CSV table of C-alpha atoms and ligand atoms in Angstrom, one decimal:
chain,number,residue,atom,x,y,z
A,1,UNK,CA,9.9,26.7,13.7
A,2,UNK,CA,7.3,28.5,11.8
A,3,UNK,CA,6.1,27.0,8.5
A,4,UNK,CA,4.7,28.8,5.8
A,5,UNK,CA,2.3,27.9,3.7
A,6,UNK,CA,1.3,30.8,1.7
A,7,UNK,CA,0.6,29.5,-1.7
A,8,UNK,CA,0.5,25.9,-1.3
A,9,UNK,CA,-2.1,23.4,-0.7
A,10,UNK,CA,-1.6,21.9,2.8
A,11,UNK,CA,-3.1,18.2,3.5
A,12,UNK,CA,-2.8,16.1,6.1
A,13,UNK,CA,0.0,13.4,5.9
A,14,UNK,CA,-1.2,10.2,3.8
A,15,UNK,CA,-1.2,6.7,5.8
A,16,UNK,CA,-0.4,4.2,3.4
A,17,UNK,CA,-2.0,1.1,4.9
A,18,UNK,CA,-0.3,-1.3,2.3
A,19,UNK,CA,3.5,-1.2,1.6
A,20,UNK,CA,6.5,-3.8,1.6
A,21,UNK,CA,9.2,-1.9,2.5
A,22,UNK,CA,11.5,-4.7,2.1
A,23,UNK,CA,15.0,-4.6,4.4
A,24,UNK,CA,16.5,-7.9,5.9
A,25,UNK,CA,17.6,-10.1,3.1
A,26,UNK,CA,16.1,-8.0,0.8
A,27,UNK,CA,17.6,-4.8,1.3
A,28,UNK,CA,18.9,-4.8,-2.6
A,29,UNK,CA,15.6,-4.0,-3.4
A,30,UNK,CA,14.4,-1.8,-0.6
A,31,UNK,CA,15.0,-0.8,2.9
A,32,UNK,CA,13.1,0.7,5.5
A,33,UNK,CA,15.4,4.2,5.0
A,34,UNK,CA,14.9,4.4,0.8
A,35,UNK,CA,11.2,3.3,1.7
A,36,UNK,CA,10.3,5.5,3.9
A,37,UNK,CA,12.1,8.3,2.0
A,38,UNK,CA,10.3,7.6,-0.5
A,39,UNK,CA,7.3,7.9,1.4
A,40,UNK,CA,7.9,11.2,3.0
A,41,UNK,CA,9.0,12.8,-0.5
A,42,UNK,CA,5.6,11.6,-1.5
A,43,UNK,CA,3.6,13.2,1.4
A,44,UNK,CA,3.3,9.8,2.8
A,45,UNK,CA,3.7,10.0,6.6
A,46,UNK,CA,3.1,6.9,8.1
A,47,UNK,CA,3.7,3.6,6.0
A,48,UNK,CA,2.0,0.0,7.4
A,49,UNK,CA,4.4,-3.0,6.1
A,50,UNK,CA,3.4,-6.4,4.9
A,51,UNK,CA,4.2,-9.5,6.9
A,52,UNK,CA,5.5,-11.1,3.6
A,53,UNK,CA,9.5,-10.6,4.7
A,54,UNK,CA,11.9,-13.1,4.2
A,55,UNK,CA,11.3,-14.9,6.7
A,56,UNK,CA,7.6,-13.9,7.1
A,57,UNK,CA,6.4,-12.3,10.1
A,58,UNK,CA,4.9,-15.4,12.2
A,59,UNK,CA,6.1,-15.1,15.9
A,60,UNK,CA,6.2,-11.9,18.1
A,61,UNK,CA,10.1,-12.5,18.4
A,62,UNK,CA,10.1,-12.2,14.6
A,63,UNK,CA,7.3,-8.9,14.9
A,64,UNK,CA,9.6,-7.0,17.3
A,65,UNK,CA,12.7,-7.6,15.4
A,66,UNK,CA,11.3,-6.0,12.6
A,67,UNK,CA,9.7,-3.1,14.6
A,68,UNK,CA,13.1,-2.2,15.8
A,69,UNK,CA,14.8,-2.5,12.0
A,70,UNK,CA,12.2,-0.2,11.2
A,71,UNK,CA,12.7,2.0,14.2
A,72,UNK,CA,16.3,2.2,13.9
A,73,UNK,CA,16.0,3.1,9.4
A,74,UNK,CA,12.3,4.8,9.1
A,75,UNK,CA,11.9,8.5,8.8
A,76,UNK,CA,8.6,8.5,9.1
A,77,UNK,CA,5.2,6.8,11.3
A,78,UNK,CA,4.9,2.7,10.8
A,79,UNK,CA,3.1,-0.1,11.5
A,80,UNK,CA,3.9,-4.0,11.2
A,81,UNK,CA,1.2,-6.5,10.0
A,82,UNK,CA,1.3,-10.0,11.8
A,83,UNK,CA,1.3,-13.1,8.9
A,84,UNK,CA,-1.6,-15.0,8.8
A,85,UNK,CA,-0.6,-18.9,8.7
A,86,UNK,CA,-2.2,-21.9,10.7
A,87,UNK,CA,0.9,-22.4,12.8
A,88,UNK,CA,1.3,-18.4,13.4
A,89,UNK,CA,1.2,-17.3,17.1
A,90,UNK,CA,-1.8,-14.9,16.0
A,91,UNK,CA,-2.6,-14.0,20.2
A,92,UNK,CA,1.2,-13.0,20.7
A,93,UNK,CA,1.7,-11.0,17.8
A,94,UNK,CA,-1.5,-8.7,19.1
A,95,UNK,CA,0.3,-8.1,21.9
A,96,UNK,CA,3.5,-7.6,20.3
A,97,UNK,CA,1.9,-4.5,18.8
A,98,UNK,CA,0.5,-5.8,14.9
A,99,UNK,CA,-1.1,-3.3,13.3
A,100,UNK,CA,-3.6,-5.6,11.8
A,101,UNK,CA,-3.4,-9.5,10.5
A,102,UNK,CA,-2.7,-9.7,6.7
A,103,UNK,CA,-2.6,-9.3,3.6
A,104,UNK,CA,-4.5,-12.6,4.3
A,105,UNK,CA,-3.9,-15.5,2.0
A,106,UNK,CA,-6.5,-16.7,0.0
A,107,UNK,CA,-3.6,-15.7,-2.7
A,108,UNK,CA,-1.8,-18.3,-3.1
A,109,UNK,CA,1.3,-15.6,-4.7
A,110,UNK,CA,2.9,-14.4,-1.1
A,111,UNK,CA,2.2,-17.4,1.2
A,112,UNK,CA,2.4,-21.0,-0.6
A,113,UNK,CA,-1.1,-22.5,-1.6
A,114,UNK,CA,-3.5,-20.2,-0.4
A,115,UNK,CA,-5.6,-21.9,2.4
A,116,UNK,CA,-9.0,-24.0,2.1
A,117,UNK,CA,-12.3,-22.7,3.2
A,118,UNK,CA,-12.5,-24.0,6.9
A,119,UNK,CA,-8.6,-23.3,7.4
A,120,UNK,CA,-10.1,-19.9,6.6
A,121,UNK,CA,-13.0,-19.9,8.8
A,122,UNK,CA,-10.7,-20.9,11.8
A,123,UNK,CA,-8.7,-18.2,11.8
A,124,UNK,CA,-11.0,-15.5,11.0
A,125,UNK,CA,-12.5,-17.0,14.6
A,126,UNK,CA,-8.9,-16.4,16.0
A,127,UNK,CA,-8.5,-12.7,15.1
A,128,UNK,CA,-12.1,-11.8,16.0
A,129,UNK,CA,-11.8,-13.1,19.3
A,130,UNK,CA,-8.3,-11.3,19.4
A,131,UNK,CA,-10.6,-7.7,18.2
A,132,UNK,CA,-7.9,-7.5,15.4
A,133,UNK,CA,-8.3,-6.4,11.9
A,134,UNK,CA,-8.0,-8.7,9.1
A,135,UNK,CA,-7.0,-7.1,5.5
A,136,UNK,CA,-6.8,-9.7,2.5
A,137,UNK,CA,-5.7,-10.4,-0.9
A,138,UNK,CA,-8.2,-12.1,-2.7
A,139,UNK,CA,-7.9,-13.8,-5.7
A,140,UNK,CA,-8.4,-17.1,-7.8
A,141,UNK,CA,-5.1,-18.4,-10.1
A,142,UNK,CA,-5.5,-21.2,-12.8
A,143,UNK,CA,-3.3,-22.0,-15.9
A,144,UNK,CA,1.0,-22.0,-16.0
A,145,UNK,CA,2.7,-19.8,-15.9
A,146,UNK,CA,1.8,-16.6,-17.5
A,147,UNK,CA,4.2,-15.0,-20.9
A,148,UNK,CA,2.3,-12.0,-21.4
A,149,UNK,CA,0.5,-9.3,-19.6
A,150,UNK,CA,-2.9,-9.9,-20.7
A,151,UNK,CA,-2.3,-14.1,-20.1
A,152,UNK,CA,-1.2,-12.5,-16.2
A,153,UNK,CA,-4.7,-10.9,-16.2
A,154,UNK,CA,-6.4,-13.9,-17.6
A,155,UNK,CA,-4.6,-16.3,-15.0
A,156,UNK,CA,-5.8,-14.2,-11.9
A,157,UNK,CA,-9.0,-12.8,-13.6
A,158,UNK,CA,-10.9,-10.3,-12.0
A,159,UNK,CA,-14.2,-12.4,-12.1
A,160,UNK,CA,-11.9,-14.9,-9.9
A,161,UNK,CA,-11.0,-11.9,-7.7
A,162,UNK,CA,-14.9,-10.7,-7.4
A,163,UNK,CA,-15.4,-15.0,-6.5
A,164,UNK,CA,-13.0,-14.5,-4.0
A,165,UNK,CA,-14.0,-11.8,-2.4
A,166,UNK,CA,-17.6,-12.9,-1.6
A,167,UNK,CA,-16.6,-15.9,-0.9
A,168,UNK,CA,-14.3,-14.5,2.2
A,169,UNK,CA,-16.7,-12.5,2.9
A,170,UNK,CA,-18.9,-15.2,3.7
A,171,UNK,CA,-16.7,-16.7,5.9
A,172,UNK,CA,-16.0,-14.2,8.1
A,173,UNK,CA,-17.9,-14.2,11.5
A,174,UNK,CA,-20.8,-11.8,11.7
A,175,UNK,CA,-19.6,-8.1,13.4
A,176,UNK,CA,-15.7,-8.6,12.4
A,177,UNK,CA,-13.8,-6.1,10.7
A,178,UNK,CA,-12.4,-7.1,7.5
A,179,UNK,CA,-10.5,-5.0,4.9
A,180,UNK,CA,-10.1,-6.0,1.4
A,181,UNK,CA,-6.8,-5.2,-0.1
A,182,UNK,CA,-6.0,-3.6,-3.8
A,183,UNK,CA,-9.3,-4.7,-5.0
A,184,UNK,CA,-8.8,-4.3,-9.2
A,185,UNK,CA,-12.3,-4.3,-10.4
A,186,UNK,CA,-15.7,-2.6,-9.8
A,187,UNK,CA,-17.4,-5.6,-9.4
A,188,UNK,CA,-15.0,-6.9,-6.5
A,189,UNK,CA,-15.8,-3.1,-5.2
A,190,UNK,CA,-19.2,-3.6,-5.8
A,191,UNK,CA,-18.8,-7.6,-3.8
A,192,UNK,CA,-16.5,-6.3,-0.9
A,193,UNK,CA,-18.2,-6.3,2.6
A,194,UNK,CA,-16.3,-4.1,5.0
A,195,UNK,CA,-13.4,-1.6,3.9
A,196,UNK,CA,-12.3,-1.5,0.1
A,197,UNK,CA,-9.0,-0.3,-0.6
A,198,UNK,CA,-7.9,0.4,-3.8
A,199,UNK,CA,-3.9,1.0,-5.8
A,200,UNK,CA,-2.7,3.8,-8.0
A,201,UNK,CA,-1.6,1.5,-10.6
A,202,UNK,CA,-5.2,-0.1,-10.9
A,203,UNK,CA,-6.4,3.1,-11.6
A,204,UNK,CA,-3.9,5.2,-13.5
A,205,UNK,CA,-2.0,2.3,-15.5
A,206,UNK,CA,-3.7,-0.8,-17.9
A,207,UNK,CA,-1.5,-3.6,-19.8
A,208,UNK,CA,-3.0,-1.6,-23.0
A,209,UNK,CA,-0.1,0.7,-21.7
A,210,UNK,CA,2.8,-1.7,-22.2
A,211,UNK,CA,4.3,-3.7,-24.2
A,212,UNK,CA,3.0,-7.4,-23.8
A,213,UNK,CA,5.7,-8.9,-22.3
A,214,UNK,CA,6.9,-6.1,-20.7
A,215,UNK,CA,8.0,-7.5,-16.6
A,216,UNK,CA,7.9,-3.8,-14.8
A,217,UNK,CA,4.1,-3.8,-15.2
A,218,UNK,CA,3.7,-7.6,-13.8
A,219,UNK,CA,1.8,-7.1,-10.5
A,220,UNK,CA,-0.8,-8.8,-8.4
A,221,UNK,CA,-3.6,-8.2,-9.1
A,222,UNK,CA,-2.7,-8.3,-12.6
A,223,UNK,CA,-2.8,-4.4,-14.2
A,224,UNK,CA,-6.6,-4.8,-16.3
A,225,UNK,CA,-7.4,-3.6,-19.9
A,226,UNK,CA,-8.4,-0.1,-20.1
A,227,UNK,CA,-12.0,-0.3,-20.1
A,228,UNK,CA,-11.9,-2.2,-16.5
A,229,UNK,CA,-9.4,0.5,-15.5
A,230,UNK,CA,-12.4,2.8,-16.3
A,231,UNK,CA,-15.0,1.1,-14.8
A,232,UNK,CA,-13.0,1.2,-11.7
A,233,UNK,CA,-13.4,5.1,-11.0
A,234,UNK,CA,-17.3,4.3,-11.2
A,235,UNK,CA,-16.7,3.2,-7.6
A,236,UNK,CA,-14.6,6.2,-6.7
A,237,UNK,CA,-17.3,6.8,-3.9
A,238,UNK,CA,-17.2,3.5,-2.3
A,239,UNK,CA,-14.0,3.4,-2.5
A,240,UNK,CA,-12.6,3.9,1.2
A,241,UNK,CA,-8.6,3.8,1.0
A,242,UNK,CA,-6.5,4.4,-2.1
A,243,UNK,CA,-3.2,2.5,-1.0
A,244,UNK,CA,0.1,1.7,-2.8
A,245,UNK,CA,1.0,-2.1,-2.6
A,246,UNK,CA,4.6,-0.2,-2.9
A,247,UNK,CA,6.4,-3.9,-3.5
A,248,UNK,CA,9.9,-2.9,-5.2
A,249,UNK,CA,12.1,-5.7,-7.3
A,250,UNK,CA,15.4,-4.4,-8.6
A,251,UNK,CA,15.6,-3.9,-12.4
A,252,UNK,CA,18.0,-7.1,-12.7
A,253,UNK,CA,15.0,-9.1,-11.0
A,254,UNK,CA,13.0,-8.0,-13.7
A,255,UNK,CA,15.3,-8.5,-16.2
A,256,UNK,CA,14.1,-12.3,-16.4
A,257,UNK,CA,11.7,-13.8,-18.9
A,258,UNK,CA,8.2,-12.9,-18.4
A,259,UNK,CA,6.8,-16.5,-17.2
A,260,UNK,CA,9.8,-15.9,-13.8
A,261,UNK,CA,9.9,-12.7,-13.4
A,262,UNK,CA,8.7,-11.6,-9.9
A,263,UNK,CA,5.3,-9.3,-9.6
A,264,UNK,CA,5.1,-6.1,-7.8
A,265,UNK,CA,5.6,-2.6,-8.6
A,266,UNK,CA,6.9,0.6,-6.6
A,267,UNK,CA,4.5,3.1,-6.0
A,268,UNK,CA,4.4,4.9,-2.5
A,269,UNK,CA,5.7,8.3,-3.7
A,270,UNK,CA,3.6,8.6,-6.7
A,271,UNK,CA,0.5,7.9,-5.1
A,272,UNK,CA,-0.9,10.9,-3.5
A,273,UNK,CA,0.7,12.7,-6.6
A,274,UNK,CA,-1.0,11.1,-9.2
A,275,UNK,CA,-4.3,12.1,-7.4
A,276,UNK,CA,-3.3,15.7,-6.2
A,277,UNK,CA,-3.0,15.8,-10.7
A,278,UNK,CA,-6.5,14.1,-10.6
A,279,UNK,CA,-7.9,16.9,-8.7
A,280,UNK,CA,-6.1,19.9,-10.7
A,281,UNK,CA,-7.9,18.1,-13.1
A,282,UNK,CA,-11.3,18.1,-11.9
A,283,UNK,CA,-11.5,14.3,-12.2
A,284,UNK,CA,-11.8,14.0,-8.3
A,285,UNK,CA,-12.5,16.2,-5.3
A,286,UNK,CA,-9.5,17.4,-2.7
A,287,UNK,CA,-12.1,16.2,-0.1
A,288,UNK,CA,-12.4,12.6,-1.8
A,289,UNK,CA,-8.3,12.5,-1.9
A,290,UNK,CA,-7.7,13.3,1.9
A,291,UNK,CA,-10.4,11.1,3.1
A,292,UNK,CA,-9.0,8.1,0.9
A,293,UNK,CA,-5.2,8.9,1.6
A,294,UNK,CA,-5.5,10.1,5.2
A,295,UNK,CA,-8.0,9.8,7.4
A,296,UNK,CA,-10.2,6.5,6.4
A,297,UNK,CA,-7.0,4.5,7.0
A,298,UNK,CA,-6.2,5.9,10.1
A,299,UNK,CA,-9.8,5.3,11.5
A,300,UNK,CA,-9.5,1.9,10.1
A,301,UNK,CA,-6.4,1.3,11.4
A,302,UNK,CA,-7.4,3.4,15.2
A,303,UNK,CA,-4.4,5.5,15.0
A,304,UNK,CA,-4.3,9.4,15.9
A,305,UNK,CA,-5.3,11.1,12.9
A,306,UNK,CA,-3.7,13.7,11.3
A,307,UNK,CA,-5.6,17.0,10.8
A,308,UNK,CA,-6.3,20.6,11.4
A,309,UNK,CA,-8.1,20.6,14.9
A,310,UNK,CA,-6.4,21.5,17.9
A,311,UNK,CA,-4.8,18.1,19.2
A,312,UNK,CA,-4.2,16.2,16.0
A,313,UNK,CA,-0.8,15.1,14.8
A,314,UNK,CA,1.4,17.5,13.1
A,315,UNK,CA,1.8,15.5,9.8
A,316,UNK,CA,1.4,17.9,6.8
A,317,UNK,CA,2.4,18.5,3.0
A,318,UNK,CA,2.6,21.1,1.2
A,319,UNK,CA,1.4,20.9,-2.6
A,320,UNK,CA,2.5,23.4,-5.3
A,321,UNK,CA,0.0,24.3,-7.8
A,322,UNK,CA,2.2,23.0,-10.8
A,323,UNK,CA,1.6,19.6,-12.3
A,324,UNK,CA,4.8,17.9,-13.4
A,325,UNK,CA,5.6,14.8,-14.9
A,326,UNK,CA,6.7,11.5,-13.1
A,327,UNK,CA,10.6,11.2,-13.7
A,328,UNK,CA,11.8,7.5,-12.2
A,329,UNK,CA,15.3,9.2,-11.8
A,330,UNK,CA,14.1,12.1,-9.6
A,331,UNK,CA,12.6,9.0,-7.2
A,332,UNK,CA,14.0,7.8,-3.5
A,333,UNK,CA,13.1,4.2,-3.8
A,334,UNK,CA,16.3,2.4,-4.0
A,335,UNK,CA,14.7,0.3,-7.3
A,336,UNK,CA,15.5,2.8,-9.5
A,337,UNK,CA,12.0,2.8,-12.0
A,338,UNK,CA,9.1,3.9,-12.1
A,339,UNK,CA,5.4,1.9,-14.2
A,340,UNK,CA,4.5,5.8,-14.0
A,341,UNK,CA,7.2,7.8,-15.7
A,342,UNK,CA,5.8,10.3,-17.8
A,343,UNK,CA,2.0,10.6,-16.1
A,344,UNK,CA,0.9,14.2,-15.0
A,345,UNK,CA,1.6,14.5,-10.7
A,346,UNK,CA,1.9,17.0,-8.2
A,347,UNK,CA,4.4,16.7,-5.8
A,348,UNK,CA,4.5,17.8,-2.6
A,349,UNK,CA,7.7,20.8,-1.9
A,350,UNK,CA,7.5,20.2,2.0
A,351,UNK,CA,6.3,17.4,4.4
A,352,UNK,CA,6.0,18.1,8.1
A,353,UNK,CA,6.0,14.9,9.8
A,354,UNK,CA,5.7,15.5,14.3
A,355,UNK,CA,5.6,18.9,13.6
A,356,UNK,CA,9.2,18.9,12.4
A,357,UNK,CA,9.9,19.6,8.7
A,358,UNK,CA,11.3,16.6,7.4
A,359,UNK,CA,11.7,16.9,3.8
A,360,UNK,CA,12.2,20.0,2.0
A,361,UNK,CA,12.5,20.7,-1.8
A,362,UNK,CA,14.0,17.3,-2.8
A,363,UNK,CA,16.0,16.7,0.4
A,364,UNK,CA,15.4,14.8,3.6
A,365,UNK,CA,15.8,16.8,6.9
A,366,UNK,CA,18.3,15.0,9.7
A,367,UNK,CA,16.1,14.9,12.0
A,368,UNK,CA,14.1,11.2,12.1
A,369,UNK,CA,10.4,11.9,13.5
A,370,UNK,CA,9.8,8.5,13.2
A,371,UNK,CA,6.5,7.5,16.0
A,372,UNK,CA,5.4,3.5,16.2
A,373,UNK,CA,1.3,3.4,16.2
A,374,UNK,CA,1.2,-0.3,16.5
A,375,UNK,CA,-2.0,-1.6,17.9
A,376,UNK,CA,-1.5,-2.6,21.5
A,377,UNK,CA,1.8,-1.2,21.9
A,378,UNK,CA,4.3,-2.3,24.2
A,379,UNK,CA,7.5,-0.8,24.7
A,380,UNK,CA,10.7,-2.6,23.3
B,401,NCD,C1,4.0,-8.5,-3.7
B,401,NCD,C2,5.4,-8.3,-3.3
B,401,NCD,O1,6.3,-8.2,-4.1
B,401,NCD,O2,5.7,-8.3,-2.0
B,401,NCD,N1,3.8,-8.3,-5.1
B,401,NCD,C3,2.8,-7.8,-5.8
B,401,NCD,O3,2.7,-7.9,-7.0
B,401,NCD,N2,1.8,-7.2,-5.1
B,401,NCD,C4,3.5,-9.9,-3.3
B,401,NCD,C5,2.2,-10.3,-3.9
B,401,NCD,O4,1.2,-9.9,-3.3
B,401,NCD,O5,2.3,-11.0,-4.9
């Protein structure tokens, strides 16, 4: 099949190294078919899912049962992260094939308490003997339960993120490779040791843009006021992975009282969208938005990169030059809404995933490219 691609702007397929693509018991809110959909119609081509499933991922049995969910539903490249728990089987998990260990704790929102210092310690020695990757969610939470935005923001502050970050990466043995995850302030950038990743919604939305109480903008990290949202982009350059923390809850879910209502907002199809607008722009460089979307996280990851020389993997999109605006009714996540409706974005008219066009225009091709990078692979 010959593509064309007179016109548009072609980049290499994003790897979104931070998604929860739901499935299992929580199929209501996302599966691995609406999720990667939603991926691919957002030039997303391979997605890395959290290990924060009901029940979390903790054994290899429980790693290659969710390898072949994804197998059997995805339409595009995956990964599976390993849980990070004292009682996990960390060593079995590597060889089941997790991508990396993580989002690591030290948040007490997706695993229970959070863990202690030399809890910590511990297992950072257990994944570096292993050579894996760790990528964690730091933060600090005090007070009840938060009724507003702002109180959400106040309750996981970004000093207590910025803490929390240097104080993991004090921990960690000397030579690992650690990640930190949707870091929400330029000092955590500025504290971070190892590989900084970075969300959409930390740069594009702030609770200024909502009404106080409003649930669909509840995430963790908590969405800042608007000048730490600007202070942010001061560390575009250190920045090395812009990644989507995609964690869809059905509008029911969030139609709750703000104190219960659950945090975490969609946001793999928008992503590389909202930045393809950023550079039509002139905010940010085309160069800046590859290497942040596409091939940083596959280096950090070690998994074939997408590109232009002879060799690499066929994952493409194709951008229009027109910038639209986000319409949470024109999405493929099965949640149904968007924090981003109405913000400028370019989308992407075709995405080549394997060298097979898989989304064309609006609609998924039939065909299922979907390939399995897992670290350590072994065949189901
Ligand atoms: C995450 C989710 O829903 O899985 N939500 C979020 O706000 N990022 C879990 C979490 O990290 O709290």
């Amino acid at each position: 099949e010959t593509i064309d691609c007179t016109g548009y702007t072609c980049l290499p397929g994003a790897v979104d190294m931070h998604v929860h693509m739901r499935g299992g018991v929580q199929a209501g809110k996302e599966d691995w078919r609406t999720g990667t959909t939603s991926a691919v119609a957002g030039g997303v081509t391979v997605v890395v899912d959290q290990p924060n499933t009901v029940p979390p991922i903790t054994t290899p049995e429980l790693l290659r049962a969710r390898v072949r969910e994804a197998e059997e539903r995805a339409v595009c490249g995956f990964a599976v992260n390993a849980a990070v728990v004292p009682d996990a089987d960390l060593a079995g998990m590597c060889r089941a094939g997790a991508m990396a260990f993580g989002e690591t704790f030290a948040a007490p929102s997706s695993y229970g308490e959070g863990l202690d210092a030399e809890t910590l310690r511990g297992l950072f020695d257990r994944i570096h003997a292993l050579e894996g990757l760790v990528t964690i969610h730091a933060e600090e939470v005090s007070g009840p339960a938060p009724a507003t935005l702002a109180d959400h923001d106040r309750a996981r502050s970004g000093a207590g993120e910025a803490r929390a970050v240097q104080k993991i990466a004090g921990l960690a043995p000397a030579g690992m490779q650690l990640h930190f995850c949707h870091l929400s302030t330029a000092a955590s950038v500025r504290a971070a040791r190892g590989t900084v990743e970075v969300t959409p919604h930390h740069l594009f939305l702030s609770h200024d843009n909502f009404d106080p109480d409003d649930t669909r903008a509840r995430v963790n990290p908590p969405l800042r006021d608007e000048k730490t949202r600007r202070d942010l982009w001061s560390c575009w350059d250190r920045i090395d992975v812009v990644a989507s923390d995609h964690a869809p809850h059905t509008v029911p879910e969030k139609s709750v009282p703000f104190e219960t209502a659950p945090s975490g907002i969609p946001g793999v199809e928008t992503m590389v969208p909202l930045l393809m607008a950023a550079v039509q722009s002139g905010r940010i460089t085309l160069a800046s938005v590859i290497e942040k979307t596409s091939w940083k996280p596959a280096a950090i990851l070690g998994i074939p990169h997408a590109g232009f020389e002879p060799g690499d993997r066929a994952d493409y999109a194709l951008y229009p030059d027109e910038i639209t605006r986000i319409d949470a009714s024109r999405l493929h996540t099965k949640c149904g809404w968007s924090p981003f409706e109405g913000l400028e974005a370019v989308f992407p008219e075709e995405v080549i995933v394997g060298g097979t066009r898989a989304y064309a225009h609006g609609d998924l091709r039939e065909e299922r490219p979907v390939w399995y990078p897992g670290r350590g692979y072994l065949p189901l």
